[in-house]
PDB file of N, CA and C in Angstrom:
ATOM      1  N   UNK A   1     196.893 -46.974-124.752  1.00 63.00           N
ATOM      2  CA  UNK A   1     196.522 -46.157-125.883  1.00 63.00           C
ATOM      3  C   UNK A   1     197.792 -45.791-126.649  1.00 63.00           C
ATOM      4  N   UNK A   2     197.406 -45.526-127.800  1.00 64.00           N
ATOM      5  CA  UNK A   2     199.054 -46.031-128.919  1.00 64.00           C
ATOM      6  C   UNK A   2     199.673 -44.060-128.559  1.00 64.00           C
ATOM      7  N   UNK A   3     198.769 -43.353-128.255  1.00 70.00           N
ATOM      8  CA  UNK A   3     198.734 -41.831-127.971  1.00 70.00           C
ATOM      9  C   UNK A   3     200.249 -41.989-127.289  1.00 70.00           C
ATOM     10  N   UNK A   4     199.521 -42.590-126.057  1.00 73.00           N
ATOM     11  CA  UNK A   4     200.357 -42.319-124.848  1.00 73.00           C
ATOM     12  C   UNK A   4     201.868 -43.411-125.229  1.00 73.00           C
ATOM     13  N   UNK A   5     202.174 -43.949-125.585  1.00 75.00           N
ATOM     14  CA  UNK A   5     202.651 -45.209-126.308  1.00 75.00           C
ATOM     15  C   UNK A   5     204.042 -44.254-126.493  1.00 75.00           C
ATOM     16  N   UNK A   6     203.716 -43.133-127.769  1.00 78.00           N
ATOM     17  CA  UNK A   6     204.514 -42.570-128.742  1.00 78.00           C
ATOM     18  C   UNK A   6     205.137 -41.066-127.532  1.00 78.00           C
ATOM     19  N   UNK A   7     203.916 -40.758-126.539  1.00 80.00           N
ATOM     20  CA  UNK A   7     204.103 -39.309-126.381  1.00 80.00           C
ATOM     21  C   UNK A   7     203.785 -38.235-126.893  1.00 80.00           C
ATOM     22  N   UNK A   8     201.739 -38.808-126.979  1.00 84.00           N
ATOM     23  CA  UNK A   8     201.431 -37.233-128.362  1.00 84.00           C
ATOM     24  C   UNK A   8     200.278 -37.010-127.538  1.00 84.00           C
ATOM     25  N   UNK A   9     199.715 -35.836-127.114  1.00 87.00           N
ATOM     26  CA  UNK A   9     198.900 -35.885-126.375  1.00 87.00           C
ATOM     27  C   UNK A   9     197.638 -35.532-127.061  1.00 87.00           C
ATOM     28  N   UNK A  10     196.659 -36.170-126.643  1.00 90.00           N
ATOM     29  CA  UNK A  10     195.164 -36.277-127.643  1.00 90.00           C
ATOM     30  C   UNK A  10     194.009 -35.887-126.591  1.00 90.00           C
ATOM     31  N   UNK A  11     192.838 -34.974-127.603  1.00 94.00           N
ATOM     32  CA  UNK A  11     192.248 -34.580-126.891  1.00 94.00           C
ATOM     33  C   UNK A  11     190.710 -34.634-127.814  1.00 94.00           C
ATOM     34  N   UNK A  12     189.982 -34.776-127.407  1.00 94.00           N
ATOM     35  CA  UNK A  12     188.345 -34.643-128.583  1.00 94.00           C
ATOM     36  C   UNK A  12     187.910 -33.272-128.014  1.00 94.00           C
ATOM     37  N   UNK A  13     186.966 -32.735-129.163  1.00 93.00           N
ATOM     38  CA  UNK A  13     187.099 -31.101-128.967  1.00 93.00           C
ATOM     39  C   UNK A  13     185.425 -31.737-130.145  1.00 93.00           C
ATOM     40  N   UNK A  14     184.077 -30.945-129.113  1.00 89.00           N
ATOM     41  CA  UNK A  14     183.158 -30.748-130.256  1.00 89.00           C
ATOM     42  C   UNK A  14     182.639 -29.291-131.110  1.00 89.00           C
ATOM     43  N   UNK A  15     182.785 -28.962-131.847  1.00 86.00           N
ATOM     44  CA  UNK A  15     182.642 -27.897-132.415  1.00 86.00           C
ATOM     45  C   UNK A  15     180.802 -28.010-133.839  1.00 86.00           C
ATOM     46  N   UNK A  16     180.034 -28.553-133.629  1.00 74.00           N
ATOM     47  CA  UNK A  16     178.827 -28.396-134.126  1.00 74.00           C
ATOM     48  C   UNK A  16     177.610 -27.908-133.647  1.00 74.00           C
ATOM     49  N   UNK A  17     176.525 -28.419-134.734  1.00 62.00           N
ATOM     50  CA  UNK A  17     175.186 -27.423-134.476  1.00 62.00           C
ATOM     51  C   UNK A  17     174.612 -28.057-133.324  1.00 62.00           C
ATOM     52  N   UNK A  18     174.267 -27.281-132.757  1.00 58.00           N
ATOM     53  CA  UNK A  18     173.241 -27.359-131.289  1.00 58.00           C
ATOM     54  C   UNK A  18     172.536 -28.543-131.504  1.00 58.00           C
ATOM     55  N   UNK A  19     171.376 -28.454-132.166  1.00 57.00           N
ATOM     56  CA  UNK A  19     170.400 -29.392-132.393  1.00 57.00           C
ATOM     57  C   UNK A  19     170.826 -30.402-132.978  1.00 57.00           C
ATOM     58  N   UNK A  20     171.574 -30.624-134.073  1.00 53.00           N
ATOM     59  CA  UNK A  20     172.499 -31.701-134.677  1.00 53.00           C
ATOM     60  C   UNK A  20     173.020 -33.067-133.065  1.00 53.00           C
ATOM     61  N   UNK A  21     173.678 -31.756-132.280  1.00 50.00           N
ATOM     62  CA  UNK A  21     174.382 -32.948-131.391  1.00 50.00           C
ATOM     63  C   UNK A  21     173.288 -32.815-130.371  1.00 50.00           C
ATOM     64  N   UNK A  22     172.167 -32.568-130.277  1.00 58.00           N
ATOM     65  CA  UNK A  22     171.212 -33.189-129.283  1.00 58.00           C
ATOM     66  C   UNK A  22     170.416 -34.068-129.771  1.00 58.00           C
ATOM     67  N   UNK A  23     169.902 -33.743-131.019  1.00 51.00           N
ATOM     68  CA  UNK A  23     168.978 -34.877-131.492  1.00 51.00           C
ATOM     69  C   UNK A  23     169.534 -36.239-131.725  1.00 51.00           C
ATOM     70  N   UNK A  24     170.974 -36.254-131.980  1.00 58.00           N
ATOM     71  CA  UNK A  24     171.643 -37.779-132.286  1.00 58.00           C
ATOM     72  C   UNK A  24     171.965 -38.107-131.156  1.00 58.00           C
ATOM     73  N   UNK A  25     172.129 -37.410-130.065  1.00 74.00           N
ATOM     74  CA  UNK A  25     172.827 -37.534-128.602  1.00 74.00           C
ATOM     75  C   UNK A  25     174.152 -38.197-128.933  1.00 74.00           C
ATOM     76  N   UNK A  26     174.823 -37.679-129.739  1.00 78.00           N
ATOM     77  CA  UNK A  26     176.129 -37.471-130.130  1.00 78.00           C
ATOM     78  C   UNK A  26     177.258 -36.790-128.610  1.00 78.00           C
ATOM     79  N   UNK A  27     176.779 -35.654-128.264  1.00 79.00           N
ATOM     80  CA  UNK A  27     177.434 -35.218-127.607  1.00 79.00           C
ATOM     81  C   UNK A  27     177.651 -36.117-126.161  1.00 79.00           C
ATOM     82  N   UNK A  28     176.049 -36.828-125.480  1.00 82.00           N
ATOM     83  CA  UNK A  28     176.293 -37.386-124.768  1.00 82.00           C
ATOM     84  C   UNK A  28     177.380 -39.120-124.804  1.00 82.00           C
ATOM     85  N   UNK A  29     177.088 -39.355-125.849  1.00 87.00           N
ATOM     86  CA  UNK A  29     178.048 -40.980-126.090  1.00 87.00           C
ATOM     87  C   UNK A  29     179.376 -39.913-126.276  1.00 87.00           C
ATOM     88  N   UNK A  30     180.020 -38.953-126.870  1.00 88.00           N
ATOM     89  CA  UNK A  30     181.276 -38.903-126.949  1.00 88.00           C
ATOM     90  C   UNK A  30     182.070 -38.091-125.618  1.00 88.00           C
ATOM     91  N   UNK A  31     181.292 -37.605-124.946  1.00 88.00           N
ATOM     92  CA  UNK A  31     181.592 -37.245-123.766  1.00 88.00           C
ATOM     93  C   UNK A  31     181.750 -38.772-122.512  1.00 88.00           C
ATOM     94  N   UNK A  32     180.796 -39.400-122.748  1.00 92.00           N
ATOM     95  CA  UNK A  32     180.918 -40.888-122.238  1.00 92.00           C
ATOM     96  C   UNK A  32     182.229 -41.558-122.688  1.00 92.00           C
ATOM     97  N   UNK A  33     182.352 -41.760-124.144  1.00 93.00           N
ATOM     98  CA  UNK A  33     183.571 -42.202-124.434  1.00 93.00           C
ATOM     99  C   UNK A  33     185.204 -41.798-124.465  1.00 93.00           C
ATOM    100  N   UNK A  34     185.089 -40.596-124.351  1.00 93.00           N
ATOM    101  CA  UNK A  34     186.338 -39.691-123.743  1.00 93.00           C
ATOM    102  C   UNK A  34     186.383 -39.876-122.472  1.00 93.00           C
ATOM    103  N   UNK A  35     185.556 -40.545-121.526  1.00 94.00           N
ATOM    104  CA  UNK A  35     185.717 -40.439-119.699  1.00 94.00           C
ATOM    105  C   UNK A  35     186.241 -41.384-119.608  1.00 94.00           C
ATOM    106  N   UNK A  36     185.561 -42.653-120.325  1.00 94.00           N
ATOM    107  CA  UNK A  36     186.152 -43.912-119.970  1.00 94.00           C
ATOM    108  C   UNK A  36     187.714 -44.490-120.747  1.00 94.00           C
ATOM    109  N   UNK A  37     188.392 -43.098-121.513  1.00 91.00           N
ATOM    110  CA  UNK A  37     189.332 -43.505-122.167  1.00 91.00           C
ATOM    111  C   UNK A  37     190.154 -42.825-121.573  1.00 91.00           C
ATOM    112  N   UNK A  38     189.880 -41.720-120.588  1.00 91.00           N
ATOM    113  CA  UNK A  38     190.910 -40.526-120.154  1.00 91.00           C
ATOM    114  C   UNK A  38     191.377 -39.837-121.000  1.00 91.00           C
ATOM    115  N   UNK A  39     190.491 -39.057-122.008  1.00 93.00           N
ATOM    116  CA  UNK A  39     190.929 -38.467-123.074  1.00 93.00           C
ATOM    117  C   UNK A  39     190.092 -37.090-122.415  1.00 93.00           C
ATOM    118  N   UNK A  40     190.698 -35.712-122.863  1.00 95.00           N
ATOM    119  CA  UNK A  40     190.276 -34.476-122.355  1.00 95.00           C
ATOM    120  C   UNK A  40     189.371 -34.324-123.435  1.00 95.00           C
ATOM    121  N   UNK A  41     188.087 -33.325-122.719  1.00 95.00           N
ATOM    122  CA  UNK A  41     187.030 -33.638-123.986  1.00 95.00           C
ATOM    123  C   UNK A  41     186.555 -31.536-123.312  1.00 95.00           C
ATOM    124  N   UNK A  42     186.372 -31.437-124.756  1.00 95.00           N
ATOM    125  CA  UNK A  42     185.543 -29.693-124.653  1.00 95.00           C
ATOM    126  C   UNK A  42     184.702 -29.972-125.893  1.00 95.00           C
ATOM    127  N   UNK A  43     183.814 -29.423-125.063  1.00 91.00           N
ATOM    128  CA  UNK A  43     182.393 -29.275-125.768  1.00 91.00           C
ATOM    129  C   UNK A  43     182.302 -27.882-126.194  1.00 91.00           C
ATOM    130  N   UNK A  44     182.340 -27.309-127.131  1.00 91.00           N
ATOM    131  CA  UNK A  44     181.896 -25.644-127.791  1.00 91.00           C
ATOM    132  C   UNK A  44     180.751 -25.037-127.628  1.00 91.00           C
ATOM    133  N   UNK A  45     179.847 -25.987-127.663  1.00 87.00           N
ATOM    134  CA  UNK A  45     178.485 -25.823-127.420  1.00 87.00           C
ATOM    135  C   UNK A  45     178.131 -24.491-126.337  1.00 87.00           C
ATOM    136  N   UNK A  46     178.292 -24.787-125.127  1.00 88.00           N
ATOM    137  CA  UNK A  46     177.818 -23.929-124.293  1.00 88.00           C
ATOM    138  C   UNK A  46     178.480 -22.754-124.459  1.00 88.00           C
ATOM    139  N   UNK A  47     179.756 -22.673-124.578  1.00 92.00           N
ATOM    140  CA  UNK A  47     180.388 -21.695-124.685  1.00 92.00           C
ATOM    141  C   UNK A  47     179.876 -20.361-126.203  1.00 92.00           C
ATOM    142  N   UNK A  48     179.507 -21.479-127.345  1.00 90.00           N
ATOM    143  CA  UNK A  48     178.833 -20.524-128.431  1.00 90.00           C
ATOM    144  C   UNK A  48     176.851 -20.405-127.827  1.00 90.00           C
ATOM    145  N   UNK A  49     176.690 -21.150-126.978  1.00 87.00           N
ATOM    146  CA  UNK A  49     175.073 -20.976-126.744  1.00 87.00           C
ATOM    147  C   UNK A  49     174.909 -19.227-125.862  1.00 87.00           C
ATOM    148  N   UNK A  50     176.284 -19.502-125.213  1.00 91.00           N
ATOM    149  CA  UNK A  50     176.295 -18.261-124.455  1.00 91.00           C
ATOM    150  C   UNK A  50     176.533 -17.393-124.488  1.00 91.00           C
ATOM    151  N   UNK A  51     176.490 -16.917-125.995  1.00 91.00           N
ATOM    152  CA  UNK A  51     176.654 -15.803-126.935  1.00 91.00           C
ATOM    153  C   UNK A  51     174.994 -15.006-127.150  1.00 91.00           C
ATOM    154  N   UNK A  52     174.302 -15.744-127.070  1.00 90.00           N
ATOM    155  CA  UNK A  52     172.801 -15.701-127.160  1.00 90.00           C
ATOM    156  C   UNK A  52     172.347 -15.337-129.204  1.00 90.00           C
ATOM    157  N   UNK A  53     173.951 -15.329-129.511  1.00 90.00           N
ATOM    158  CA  UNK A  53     173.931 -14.999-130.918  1.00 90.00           C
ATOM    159  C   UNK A  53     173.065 -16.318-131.984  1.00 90.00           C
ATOM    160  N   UNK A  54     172.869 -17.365-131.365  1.00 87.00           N
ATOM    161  CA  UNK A  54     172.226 -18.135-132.108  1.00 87.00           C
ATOM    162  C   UNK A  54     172.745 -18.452-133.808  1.00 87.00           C
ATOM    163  N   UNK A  55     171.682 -18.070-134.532  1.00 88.00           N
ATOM    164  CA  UNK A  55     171.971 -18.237-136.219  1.00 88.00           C
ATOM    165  C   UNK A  55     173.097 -16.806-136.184  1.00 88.00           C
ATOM    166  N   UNK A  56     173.151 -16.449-135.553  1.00 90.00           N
ATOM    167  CA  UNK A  56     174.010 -14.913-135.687  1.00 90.00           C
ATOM    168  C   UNK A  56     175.485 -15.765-135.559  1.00 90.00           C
ATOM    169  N   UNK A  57     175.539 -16.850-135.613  1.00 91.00           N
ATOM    170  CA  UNK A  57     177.378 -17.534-135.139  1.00 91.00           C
ATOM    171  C   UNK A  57     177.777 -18.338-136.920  1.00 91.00           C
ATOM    172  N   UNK A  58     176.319 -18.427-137.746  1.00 89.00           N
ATOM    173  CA  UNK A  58     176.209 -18.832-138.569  1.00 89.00           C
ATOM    174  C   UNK A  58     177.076 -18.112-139.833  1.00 89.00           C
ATOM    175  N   UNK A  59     177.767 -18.491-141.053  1.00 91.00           N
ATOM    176  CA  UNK A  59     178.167 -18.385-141.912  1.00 91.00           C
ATOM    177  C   UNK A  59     177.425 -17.314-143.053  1.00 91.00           C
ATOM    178  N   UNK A  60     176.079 -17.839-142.638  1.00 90.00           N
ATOM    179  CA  UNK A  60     175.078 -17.497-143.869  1.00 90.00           C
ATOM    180  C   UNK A  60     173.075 -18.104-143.806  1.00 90.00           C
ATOM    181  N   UNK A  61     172.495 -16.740-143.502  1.00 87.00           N
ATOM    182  CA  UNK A  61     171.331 -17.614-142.829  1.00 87.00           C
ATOM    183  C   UNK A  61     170.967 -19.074-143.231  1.00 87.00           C
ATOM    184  N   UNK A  62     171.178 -19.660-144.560  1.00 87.00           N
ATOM    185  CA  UNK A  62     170.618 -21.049-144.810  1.00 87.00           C
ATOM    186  C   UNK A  62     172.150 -21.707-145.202  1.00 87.00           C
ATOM    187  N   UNK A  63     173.101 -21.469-143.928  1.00 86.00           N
ATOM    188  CA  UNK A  63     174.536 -22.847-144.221  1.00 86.00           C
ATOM    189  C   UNK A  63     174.772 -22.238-142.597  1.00 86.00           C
ATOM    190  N   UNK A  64     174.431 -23.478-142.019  1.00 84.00           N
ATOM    191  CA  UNK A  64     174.834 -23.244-140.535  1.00 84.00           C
ATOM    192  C   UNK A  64     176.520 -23.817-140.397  1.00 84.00           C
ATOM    193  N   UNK A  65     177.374 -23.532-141.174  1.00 88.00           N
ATOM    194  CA  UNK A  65     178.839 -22.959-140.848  1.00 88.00           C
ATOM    195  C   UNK A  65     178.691 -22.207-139.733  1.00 88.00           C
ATOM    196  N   UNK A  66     180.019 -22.106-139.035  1.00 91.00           N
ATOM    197  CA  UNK A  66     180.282 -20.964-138.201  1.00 91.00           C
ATOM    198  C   UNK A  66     181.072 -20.473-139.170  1.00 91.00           C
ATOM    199  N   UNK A  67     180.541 -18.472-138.127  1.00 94.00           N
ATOM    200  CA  UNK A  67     181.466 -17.752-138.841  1.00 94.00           C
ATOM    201  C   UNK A  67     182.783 -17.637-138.348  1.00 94.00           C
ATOM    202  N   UNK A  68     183.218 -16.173-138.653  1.00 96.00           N
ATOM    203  CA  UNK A  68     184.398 -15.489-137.808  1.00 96.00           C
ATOM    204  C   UNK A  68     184.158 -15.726-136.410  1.00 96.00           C
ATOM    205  N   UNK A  69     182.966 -15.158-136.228  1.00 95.00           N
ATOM    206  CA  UNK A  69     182.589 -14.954-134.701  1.00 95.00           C
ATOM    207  C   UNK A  69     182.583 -16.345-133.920  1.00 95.00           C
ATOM    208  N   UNK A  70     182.019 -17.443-134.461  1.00 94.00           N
ATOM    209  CA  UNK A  70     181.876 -18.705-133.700  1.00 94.00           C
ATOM    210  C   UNK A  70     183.463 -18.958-133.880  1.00 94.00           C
ATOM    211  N   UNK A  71     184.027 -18.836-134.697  1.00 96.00           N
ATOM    212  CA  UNK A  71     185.719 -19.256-134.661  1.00 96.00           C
ATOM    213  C   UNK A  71     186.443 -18.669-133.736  1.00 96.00           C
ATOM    214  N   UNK A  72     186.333 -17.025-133.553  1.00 97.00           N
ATOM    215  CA  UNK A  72     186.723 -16.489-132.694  1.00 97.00           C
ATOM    216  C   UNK A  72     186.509 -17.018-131.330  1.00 97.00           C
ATOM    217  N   UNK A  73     185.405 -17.180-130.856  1.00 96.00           N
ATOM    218  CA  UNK A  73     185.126 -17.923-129.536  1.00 96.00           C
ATOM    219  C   UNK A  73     185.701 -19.606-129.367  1.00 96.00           C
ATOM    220  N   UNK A  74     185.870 -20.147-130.359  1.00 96.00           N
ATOM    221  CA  UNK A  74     186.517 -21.649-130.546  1.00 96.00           C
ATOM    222  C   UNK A  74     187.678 -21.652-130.118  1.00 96.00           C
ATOM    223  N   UNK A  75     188.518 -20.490-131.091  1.00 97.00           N
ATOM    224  CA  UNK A  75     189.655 -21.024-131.355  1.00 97.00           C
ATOM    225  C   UNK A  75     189.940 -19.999-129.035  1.00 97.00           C
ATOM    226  N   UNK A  76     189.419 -19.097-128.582  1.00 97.00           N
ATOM    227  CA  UNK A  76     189.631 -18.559-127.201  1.00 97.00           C
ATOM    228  C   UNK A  76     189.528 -19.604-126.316  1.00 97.00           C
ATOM    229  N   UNK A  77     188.278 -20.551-126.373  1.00 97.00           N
ATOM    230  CA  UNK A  77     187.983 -21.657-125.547  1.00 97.00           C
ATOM    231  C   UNK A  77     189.163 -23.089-125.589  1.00 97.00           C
ATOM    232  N   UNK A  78     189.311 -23.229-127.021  1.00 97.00           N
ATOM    233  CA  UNK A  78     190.205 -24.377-127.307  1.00 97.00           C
ATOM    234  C   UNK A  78     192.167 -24.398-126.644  1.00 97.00           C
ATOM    235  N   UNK A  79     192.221 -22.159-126.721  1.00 95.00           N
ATOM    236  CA  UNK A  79     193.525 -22.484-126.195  1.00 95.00           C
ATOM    237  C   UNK A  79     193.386 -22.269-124.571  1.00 95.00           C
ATOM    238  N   UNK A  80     192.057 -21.992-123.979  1.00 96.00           N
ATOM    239  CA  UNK A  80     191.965 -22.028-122.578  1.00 96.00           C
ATOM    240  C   UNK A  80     192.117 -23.155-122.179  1.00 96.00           C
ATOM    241  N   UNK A  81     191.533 -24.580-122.639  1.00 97.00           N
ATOM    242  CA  UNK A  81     191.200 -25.722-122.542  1.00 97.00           C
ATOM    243  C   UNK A  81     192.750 -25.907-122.843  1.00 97.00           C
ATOM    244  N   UNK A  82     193.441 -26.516-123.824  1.00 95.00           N
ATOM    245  CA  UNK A  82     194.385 -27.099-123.768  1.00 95.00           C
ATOM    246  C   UNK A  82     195.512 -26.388-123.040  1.00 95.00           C
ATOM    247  N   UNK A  83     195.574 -25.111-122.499  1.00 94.00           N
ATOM    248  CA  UNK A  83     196.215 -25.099-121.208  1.00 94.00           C
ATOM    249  C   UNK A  83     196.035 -25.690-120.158  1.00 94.00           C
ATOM    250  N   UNK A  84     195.026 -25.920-119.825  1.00 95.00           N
ATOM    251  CA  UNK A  84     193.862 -26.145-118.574  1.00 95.00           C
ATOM    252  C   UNK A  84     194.426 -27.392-118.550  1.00 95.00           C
ATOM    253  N   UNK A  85     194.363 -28.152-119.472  1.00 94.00           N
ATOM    254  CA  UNK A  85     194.521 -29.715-119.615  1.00 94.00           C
ATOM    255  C   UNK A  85     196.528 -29.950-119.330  1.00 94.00           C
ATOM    256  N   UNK A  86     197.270 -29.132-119.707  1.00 92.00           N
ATOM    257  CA  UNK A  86     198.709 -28.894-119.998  1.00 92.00           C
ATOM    258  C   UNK A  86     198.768 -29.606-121.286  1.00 92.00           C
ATOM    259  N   UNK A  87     198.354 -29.719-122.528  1.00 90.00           N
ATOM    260  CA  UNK A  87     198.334 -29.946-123.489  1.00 90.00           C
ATOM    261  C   UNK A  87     199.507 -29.464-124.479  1.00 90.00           C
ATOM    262  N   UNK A  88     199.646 -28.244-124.012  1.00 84.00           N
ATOM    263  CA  UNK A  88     200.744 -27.805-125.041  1.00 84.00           C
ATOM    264  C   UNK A  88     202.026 -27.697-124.570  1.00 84.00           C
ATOM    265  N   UNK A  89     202.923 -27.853-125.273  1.00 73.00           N
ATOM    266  CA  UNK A  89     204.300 -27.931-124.934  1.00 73.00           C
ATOM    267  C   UNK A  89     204.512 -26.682-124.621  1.00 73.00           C
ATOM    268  N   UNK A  90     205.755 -26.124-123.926  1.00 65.00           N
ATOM    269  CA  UNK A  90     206.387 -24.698-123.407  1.00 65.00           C
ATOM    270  C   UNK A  90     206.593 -24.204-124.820  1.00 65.00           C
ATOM    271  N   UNK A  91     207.040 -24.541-125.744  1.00 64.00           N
ATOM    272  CA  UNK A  91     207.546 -23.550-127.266  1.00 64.00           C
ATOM    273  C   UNK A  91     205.987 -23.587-128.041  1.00 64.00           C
ATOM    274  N   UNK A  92     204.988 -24.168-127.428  1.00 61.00           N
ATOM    275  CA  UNK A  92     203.538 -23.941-128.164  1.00 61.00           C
ATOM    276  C   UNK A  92     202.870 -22.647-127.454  1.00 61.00           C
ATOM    277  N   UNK A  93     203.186 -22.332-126.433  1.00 59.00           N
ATOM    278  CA  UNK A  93     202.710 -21.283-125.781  1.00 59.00           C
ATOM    279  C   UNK A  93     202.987 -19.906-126.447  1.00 59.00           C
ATOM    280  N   UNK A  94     202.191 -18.912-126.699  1.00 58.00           N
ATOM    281  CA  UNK A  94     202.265 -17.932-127.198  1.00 58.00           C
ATOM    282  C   UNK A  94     201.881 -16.934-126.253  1.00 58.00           C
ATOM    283  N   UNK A  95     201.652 -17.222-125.362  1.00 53.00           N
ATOM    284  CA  UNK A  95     200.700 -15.662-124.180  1.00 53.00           C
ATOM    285  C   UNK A  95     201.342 -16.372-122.954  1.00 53.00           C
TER     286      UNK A  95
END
């Protein structure tokens, strides 16, 4: 992988609507295709389902954006995860 090649470390991260990535089964092929590539993969999904906030994570009842709130939980999960993974360099660390 040209990633590993250079020394950049890559990771797939899903951040969309619930139903969006079940009905295309999106989530399941890119979780498949991150295993078989050894690429670190986080799914947002459960982590915003388990808010129970639903359309409440939404932008605006008719634009399913996330808001603050779904960002807030993204951006908590994304820097748990790319620790988890050692993703970030020592001068990327902030906590």
């Amino acid at each position: 992988m040209l990633a590993e090649l250079v020394g950049v470390p890559v990771a797939a991260i899903t951040f969309s609507h619930e139903s969006f990535m079940q009905s295309q089964g999106f989530r399941g092929q890119i979780k498949e295709g991150t295993e078989r590539l050894k690429i670190p993969f986080l799914d947002l999904n459960p982590a915003l389902a388990a808010t129970g906030l639903g359309r409440g994570l939404w932008v605006y009842p008719t634009d399913q954006h996330p808001n603050e709130i779904a960002h807030k939980i993204a951006a908590q999960e994304i820097e748990t995860f790319l620790k988890r993974e050692k993703l970030l360099s020592s001068s990327d660390q902030t906590k």
